[in-house]
Amino acid sequence: MIGGVFVYNHKGEVLISRVFRDNVTRSTVDAFRVSVIHARHAARSPVTNIARTSYFHTRQGSVWIVAATKQNVNAALVFEFLHKMVSVLESYFGKISEESVKNNFVLIYELLDEILDYGYPQKTDSGILKTYITQQGVRTQSTEEQRQITSQVTGQIGWRREGIKYRRNELFLDALESVNLLMSPQGEVLSSHVSGRVIMKSYLSGMPECKFGMNDKLVVDKQAKPSTPEAASLEQQLNRRGAASGNSRAGIAIDDCTFHQCVKLSKFETERSISFIPPDGEFELMKYRTTKDITLPFRVIPLVRETSQTHMEIKVVLKSLFKPTLTAQKVEVRIPTPPNTSGVKIITLKGRAKYKSGENAIVWKLRHMPGMRESQLTADVELLPTTDTTKSKQTARPPISMNFEVPFACSGLKVRYLKVFEPKLNYSDHDVVKWVRYISKSGLYETRSQSSY
């Protein structure tokens, strides 16, 4: 059966060596290190045959666990034993690493003598083993666990130092969103989603605690009740404001979100607010993604008509769908043309349009476009004549793409409140100057035209 079990580190040094058969020698241990661990090419197979010896190995981080034998054994049985051995060791001292193996080598040898008898697997159930091997393993704490313990004991906050002072306390919040859309020629939305980030710039003195709330269904529509009277009163005030303004869109449905390490997730669950001690300067507070109730800022209506084999008419209508009080900037529409285009005549009353032969596209740029407006571009495209064989191979027409920037959140995200508390210094929430900005930019914003040229 199994002739020996060895544990190597990433350098090939032997950490554990337990031999059960006389036919496994020191040269057997060195052969695996030279041929596998120190090999130029990474080992593709977990089974290696060297000088009539079979080696079965598994890796746990930087640690190699190897079983060697000179007999014709059942490979599945050996790997089952190795994985059972890994689970037994993890039940005693946690994650397997070079440091944990060195700290528990006496325990590992004792366990190997129990789970293997002359190379034959015996008891591998950790519950049974713990009844008569009662020695507790030395658990090696990870760097993250050590930081958490240090923070809990000392109260240290690694992302912000003490003693920060500013003459003017300011807080900037930017909700930046990327809008992605794929629309059919008939105006049907095939797919759409918004990826957003909340970026903050903090110029606050001392060690302030900030509370940030938004109209998110994960927060607003949660069934849990506020855990403190302050949170309950704040919730009632916000509900009265929403009822008075007649806002029917109470929240947005966020599919998933991630937070900066400074956010206290326990308060997010209980008080329905994002509470945190901000790092000094600029940082990313959270990321989110939503796929429902997206406000599309633009609609592109393409009309393509082939009058002959050498002539094509393209008409594109661009409509802005947001409020007239808002204005979009850096608007660009890219209209693809056939590869055999020889010339283009463009007519447009707004913006500038140019045919770029190297890109096979008409690029239409508008610096500004107010909401609820409509612009139109017409192009006469001259085509080179093609043979019948070339014409029969119709190519798919690329979609019309857009770039833009609008001053609102297409997901419907709204900042409900942003408060700052600093009990140690003599300034309150009213003394902090706050700035909130919403910006939505185009991601992959495309509208399909007709199926092929």
PDB file of C-alpha atoms in Angstrom, residues 244-382:
ATOM      1  CA  ALA A 244     -44.968  65.570   0.898  1.00  0.00           C
ATOM      2  CA  SER A 245     -42.949  65.667  -2.328  1.00  0.00           C
ATOM      3  CA  GLY A 246     -45.170  63.026  -3.925  1.00  0.00           C
ATOM      4  CA  ASN A 247     -42.225  60.819  -4.861  1.00  0.00           C
ATOM      5  CA  SER A 248     -43.702  57.488  -5.943  1.00  0.00           C
ATOM      6  CA  ARG A 249     -40.366  55.874  -6.663  1.00  0.00           C
ATOM      7  CA  ALA A 250     -39.438  55.003  -3.080  1.00  0.00           C
ATOM      8  CA  GLY A 251     -36.305  53.025  -3.863  1.00  0.00           C
ATOM      9  CA  ILE A 252     -34.152  51.297  -6.422  1.00  0.00           C
ATOM     10  CA  ALA A 253     -33.609  47.533  -6.527  1.00  0.00           C
ATOM     11  CA  ILE A 254     -29.871  46.940  -6.199  1.00  0.00           C
ATOM     12  CA  ASP A 255     -28.838  43.463  -7.323  1.00  0.00           C
ATOM     13  CA  ASP A 256     -25.481  43.397  -5.531  1.00  0.00           C
ATOM     14  CA  CYS A 257     -23.150  45.810  -3.759  1.00  0.00           C
ATOM     15  CA  THR A 258     -19.753  45.869  -2.045  1.00  0.00           C
ATOM     16  CA  PHE A 259     -18.493  48.293   0.600  1.00  0.00           C
ATOM     17  CA  HIS A 260     -15.200  49.805   1.685  1.00  0.00           C
ATOM     18  CA  GLN A 261     -13.648  48.201   4.771  1.00  0.00           C
ATOM     19  CA  CYS A 262     -14.510  51.294   6.856  1.00  0.00           C
ATOM     20  CA  VAL A 263     -18.275  50.587   6.610  1.00  0.00           C
ATOM     21  CA  LYS A 264     -19.858  49.045   9.718  1.00  0.00           C
ATOM     22  CA  LEU A 265     -21.924  46.231   8.258  1.00  0.00           C
ATOM     23  CA  SER A 266     -23.715  45.530  11.556  1.00  0.00           C
ATOM     24  CA  LYS A 267     -25.283  49.001  11.518  1.00  0.00           C
ATOM     25  CA  PHE A 268     -26.191  48.575   7.863  1.00  0.00           C
ATOM     26  CA  GLU A 269     -28.295  45.554   8.832  1.00  0.00           C
ATOM     27  CA  THR A 270     -29.958  47.091  11.896  1.00  0.00           C
ATOM     28  CA  GLU A 271     -30.273  50.850  11.321  1.00  0.00           C
ATOM     29  CA  ARG A 272     -30.716  50.738   7.523  1.00  0.00           C
ATOM     30  CA  SER A 273     -27.875  53.227   7.028  1.00  0.00           C
ATOM     31  CA  ILE A 274     -24.241  53.115   5.934  1.00  0.00           C
ATOM     32  CA  SER A 275     -22.182  54.185   8.942  1.00  0.00           C
ATOM     33  CA  PHE A 276     -18.412  54.635   8.661  1.00  0.00           C
ATOM     34  CA  ILE A 277     -15.336  56.543   9.802  1.00  0.00           C
ATOM     35  CA  PRO A 278     -14.005  57.816   6.460  1.00  0.00           C
ATOM     36  CA  PRO A 279     -10.369  57.660   5.348  1.00  0.00           C
ATOM     37  CA  ASP A 280      -8.735  61.032   4.770  1.00  0.00           C
ATOM     38  CA  GLY A 281      -8.917  62.136   1.148  1.00  0.00           C
ATOM     39  CA  GLU A 282     -10.524  60.310  -1.771  1.00  0.00           C
ATOM     40  CA  PHE A 283     -11.796  56.727  -1.526  1.00  0.00           C
ATOM     41  CA  GLU A 284     -14.457  54.432  -3.010  1.00  0.00           C
ATOM     42  CA  LEU A 285     -17.253  53.968  -0.489  1.00  0.00           C
ATOM     43  CA  MET A 286     -19.256  51.324  -2.376  1.00  0.00           C
ATOM     44  CA  LYS A 287     -19.966  49.631  -5.701  1.00  0.00           C
ATOM     45  CA  TYR A 288     -23.381  48.503  -6.870  1.00  0.00           C
ATOM     46  CA  ARG A 289     -25.218  47.069  -9.859  1.00  0.00           C
ATOM     47  CA  THR A 290     -28.871  47.270 -10.858  1.00  0.00           C
ATOM     48  CA  THR A 291     -30.897  45.890 -13.762  1.00  0.00           C
ATOM     49  CA  LYS A 292     -34.431  47.136 -13.010  1.00  0.00           C
ATOM     50  CA  ASP A 293     -36.254  50.455 -13.573  1.00  0.00           C
ATOM     51  CA  ILE A 294     -33.376  52.056 -15.471  1.00  0.00           C
ATOM     52  CA  THR A 295     -33.992  55.531 -16.902  1.00  0.00           C
ATOM     53  CA  LEU A 296     -32.600  55.509 -20.436  1.00  0.00           C
ATOM     54  CA  PRO A 297     -31.263  58.994 -21.294  1.00  0.00           C
ATOM     55  CA  PHE A 298     -31.293  58.593 -25.095  1.00  0.00           C
ATOM     56  CA  ARG A 299     -33.161  56.750 -27.816  1.00  0.00           C
ATOM     57  CA  VAL A 300     -31.601  56.163 -31.235  1.00  0.00           C
ATOM     58  CA  ILE A 301     -33.950  55.454 -34.167  1.00  0.00           C
ATOM     59  CA  PRO A 302     -32.042  54.162 -37.233  1.00  0.00           C
ATOM     60  CA  LEU A 303     -33.557  54.097 -40.715  1.00  0.00           C
ATOM     61  CA  VAL A 304     -31.462  52.449 -43.446  1.00  0.00           C
ATOM     62  CA  ARG A 305     -32.612  52.120 -47.056  1.00  0.00           C
ATOM     63  CA  GLU A 306     -30.648  50.669 -49.975  1.00  0.00           C
ATOM     64  CA  THR A 307     -31.837  52.390 -53.146  1.00  0.00           C
ATOM     65  CA  SER A 308     -29.446  50.486 -55.410  1.00  0.00           C
ATOM     66  CA  GLN A 309     -26.320  48.346 -55.324  1.00  0.00           C
ATOM     67  CA  THR A 310     -24.140  51.473 -55.236  1.00  0.00           C
ATOM     68  CA  HIS A 311     -26.244  53.805 -53.095  1.00  0.00           C
ATOM     69  CA  MET A 312     -27.569  53.743 -49.550  1.00  0.00           C
ATOM     70  CA  GLU A 313     -29.512  56.266 -47.454  1.00  0.00           C
ATOM     71  CA  ILE A 314     -29.018  56.424 -43.690  1.00  0.00           C
ATOM     72  CA  LYS A 315     -31.226  58.463 -41.390  1.00  0.00           C
ATOM     73  CA  VAL A 316     -30.638  58.558 -37.631  1.00  0.00           C
ATOM     74  CA  VAL A 317     -32.967  60.287 -35.192  1.00  0.00           C
ATOM     75  CA  LEU A 318     -31.572  61.004 -31.717  1.00  0.00           C
ATOM     76  CA  LYS A 319     -34.017  61.733 -28.880  1.00  0.00           C
ATOM     77  CA  SER A 320     -33.133  62.845 -25.354  1.00  0.00           C
ATOM     78  CA  LEU A 321     -35.561  61.376 -22.818  1.00  0.00           C
ATOM     79  CA  PHE A 322     -34.645  63.221 -19.615  1.00  0.00           C
ATOM     80  CA  LYS A 323     -35.960  66.480 -18.091  1.00  0.00           C
ATOM     81  CA  PRO A 324     -35.676  69.712 -20.121  1.00  0.00           C
ATOM     82  CA  THR A 325     -33.885  71.400 -17.214  1.00  0.00           C
ATOM     83  CA  LEU A 326     -30.930  69.025 -17.601  1.00  0.00           C
ATOM     84  CA  THR A 327     -28.300  69.053 -20.333  1.00  0.00           C
ATOM     85  CA  ALA A 328     -26.174  66.202 -21.634  1.00  0.00           C
ATOM     86  CA  GLN A 329     -22.557  66.759 -22.567  1.00  0.00           C
ATOM     87  CA  LYS A 330     -19.970  65.057 -24.782  1.00  0.00           C
ATOM     88  CA  VAL A 331     -22.647  63.344 -26.880  1.00  0.00           C
ATOM     89  CA  GLU A 332     -21.241  61.191 -29.676  1.00  0.00           C
ATOM     90  CA  VAL A 333     -23.049  58.826 -32.046  1.00  0.00           C
ATOM     91  CA  ARG A 334     -21.016  56.341 -34.072  1.00  0.00           C
ATOM     92  CA  ILE A 335     -22.845  55.016 -37.158  1.00  0.00           C
ATOM     93  CA  PRO A 336     -21.105  52.117 -38.977  1.00  0.00           C
ATOM     94  CA  THR A 337     -20.961  52.048 -42.771  1.00  0.00           C
ATOM     95  CA  PRO A 338     -20.381  49.131 -45.177  1.00  0.00           C
ATOM     96  CA  PRO A 339     -16.753  48.132 -45.890  1.00  0.00           C
ATOM     97  CA  ASN A 340     -17.143  49.018 -49.606  1.00  0.00           C
ATOM     98  CA  THR A 341     -18.101  52.665 -48.922  1.00  0.00           C
ATOM     99  CA  SER A 342     -16.486  55.085 -51.390  1.00  0.00           C
ATOM    100  CA  GLY A 343     -17.969  58.385 -50.219  1.00  0.00           C
ATOM    101  CA  VAL A 344     -20.492  59.900 -47.804  1.00  0.00           C
ATOM    102  CA  LYS A 345     -22.531  63.119 -47.933  1.00  0.00           C
ATOM    103  CA  ILE A 346     -23.820  64.163 -44.508  1.00  0.00           C
ATOM    104  CA  ILE A 347     -26.574  66.626 -43.622  1.00  0.00           C
ATOM    105  CA  THR A 348     -27.206  67.629 -40.007  1.00  0.00           C
ATOM    106  CA  LEU A 349     -28.447  70.845 -38.388  1.00  0.00           C
ATOM    107  CA  LYS A 350     -26.973  70.230 -34.938  1.00  0.00           C
ATOM    108  CA  GLY A 351     -23.465  69.256 -34.009  1.00  0.00           C
ATOM    109  CA  ARG A 352     -20.702  68.140 -36.315  1.00  0.00           C
ATOM    110  CA  ALA A 353     -20.567  64.919 -38.298  1.00  0.00           C
ATOM    111  CA  LYS A 354     -17.643  63.433 -40.164  1.00  0.00           C
ATOM    112  CA  TYR A 355     -17.031  60.241 -42.093  1.00  0.00           C
ATOM    113  CA  LYS A 356     -13.902  58.355 -40.954  1.00  0.00           C
ATOM    114  CA  SER A 357     -12.860  55.945 -43.688  1.00  0.00           C
ATOM    115  CA  GLY A 358     -10.266  54.222 -41.526  1.00  0.00           C
ATOM    116  CA  GLU A 359     -12.964  53.240 -39.021  1.00  0.00           C
ATOM    117  CA  ASN A 360     -15.799  52.670 -41.546  1.00  0.00           C
ATOM    118  CA  ALA A 361     -18.063  54.876 -39.487  1.00  0.00           C
ATOM    119  CA  ILE A 362     -19.813  58.253 -39.386  1.00  0.00           C
ATOM    120  CA  VAL A 363     -19.000  60.056 -36.134  1.00  0.00           C
ATOM    121  CA  TRP A 364     -21.615  62.615 -35.052  1.00  0.00           C
ATOM    122  CA  LYS A 365     -20.651  64.852 -32.124  1.00  0.00           C
ATOM    123  CA  LEU A 366     -22.797  67.266 -30.122  1.00  0.00           C
ATOM    124  CA  ARG A 367     -21.251  69.309 -27.327  1.00  0.00           C
ATOM    125  CA  HIS A 368     -24.531  69.880 -25.502  1.00  0.00           C
ATOM    126  CA  MET A 369     -28.036  68.480 -25.818  1.00  0.00           C
ATOM    127  CA  PRO A 370     -30.902  69.541 -23.502  1.00  0.00           C
ATOM    128  CA  GLY A 371     -33.564  67.125 -22.378  1.00  0.00           C
ATOM    129  CA  MET A 372     -36.708  66.329 -24.407  1.00  0.00           C
ATOM    130  CA  ARG A 373     -35.063  67.381 -27.668  1.00  0.00           C
ATOM    131  CA  GLU A 374     -34.697  65.668 -31.010  1.00  0.00           C
ATOM    132  CA  SER A 375     -31.854  65.834 -33.534  1.00  0.00           C
ATOM    133  CA  GLN A 376     -31.528  64.245 -36.929  1.00  0.00           C
ATOM    134  CA  LEU A 377     -28.717  63.181 -39.265  1.00  0.00           C
ATOM    135  CA  THR A 378     -29.082  62.154 -42.898  1.00  0.00           C
ATOM    136  CA  ALA A 379     -26.301  60.576 -44.935  1.00  0.00           C
ATOM    137  CA  ASP A 380     -26.086  59.511 -48.594  1.00  0.00           C
ATOM    138  CA  VAL A 381     -23.580  56.671 -48.876  1.00  0.00           C
ATOM    139  CA  GLU A 382     -21.921  55.810 -52.191  1.00  0.00           C
TER     140      GLU A 382
END
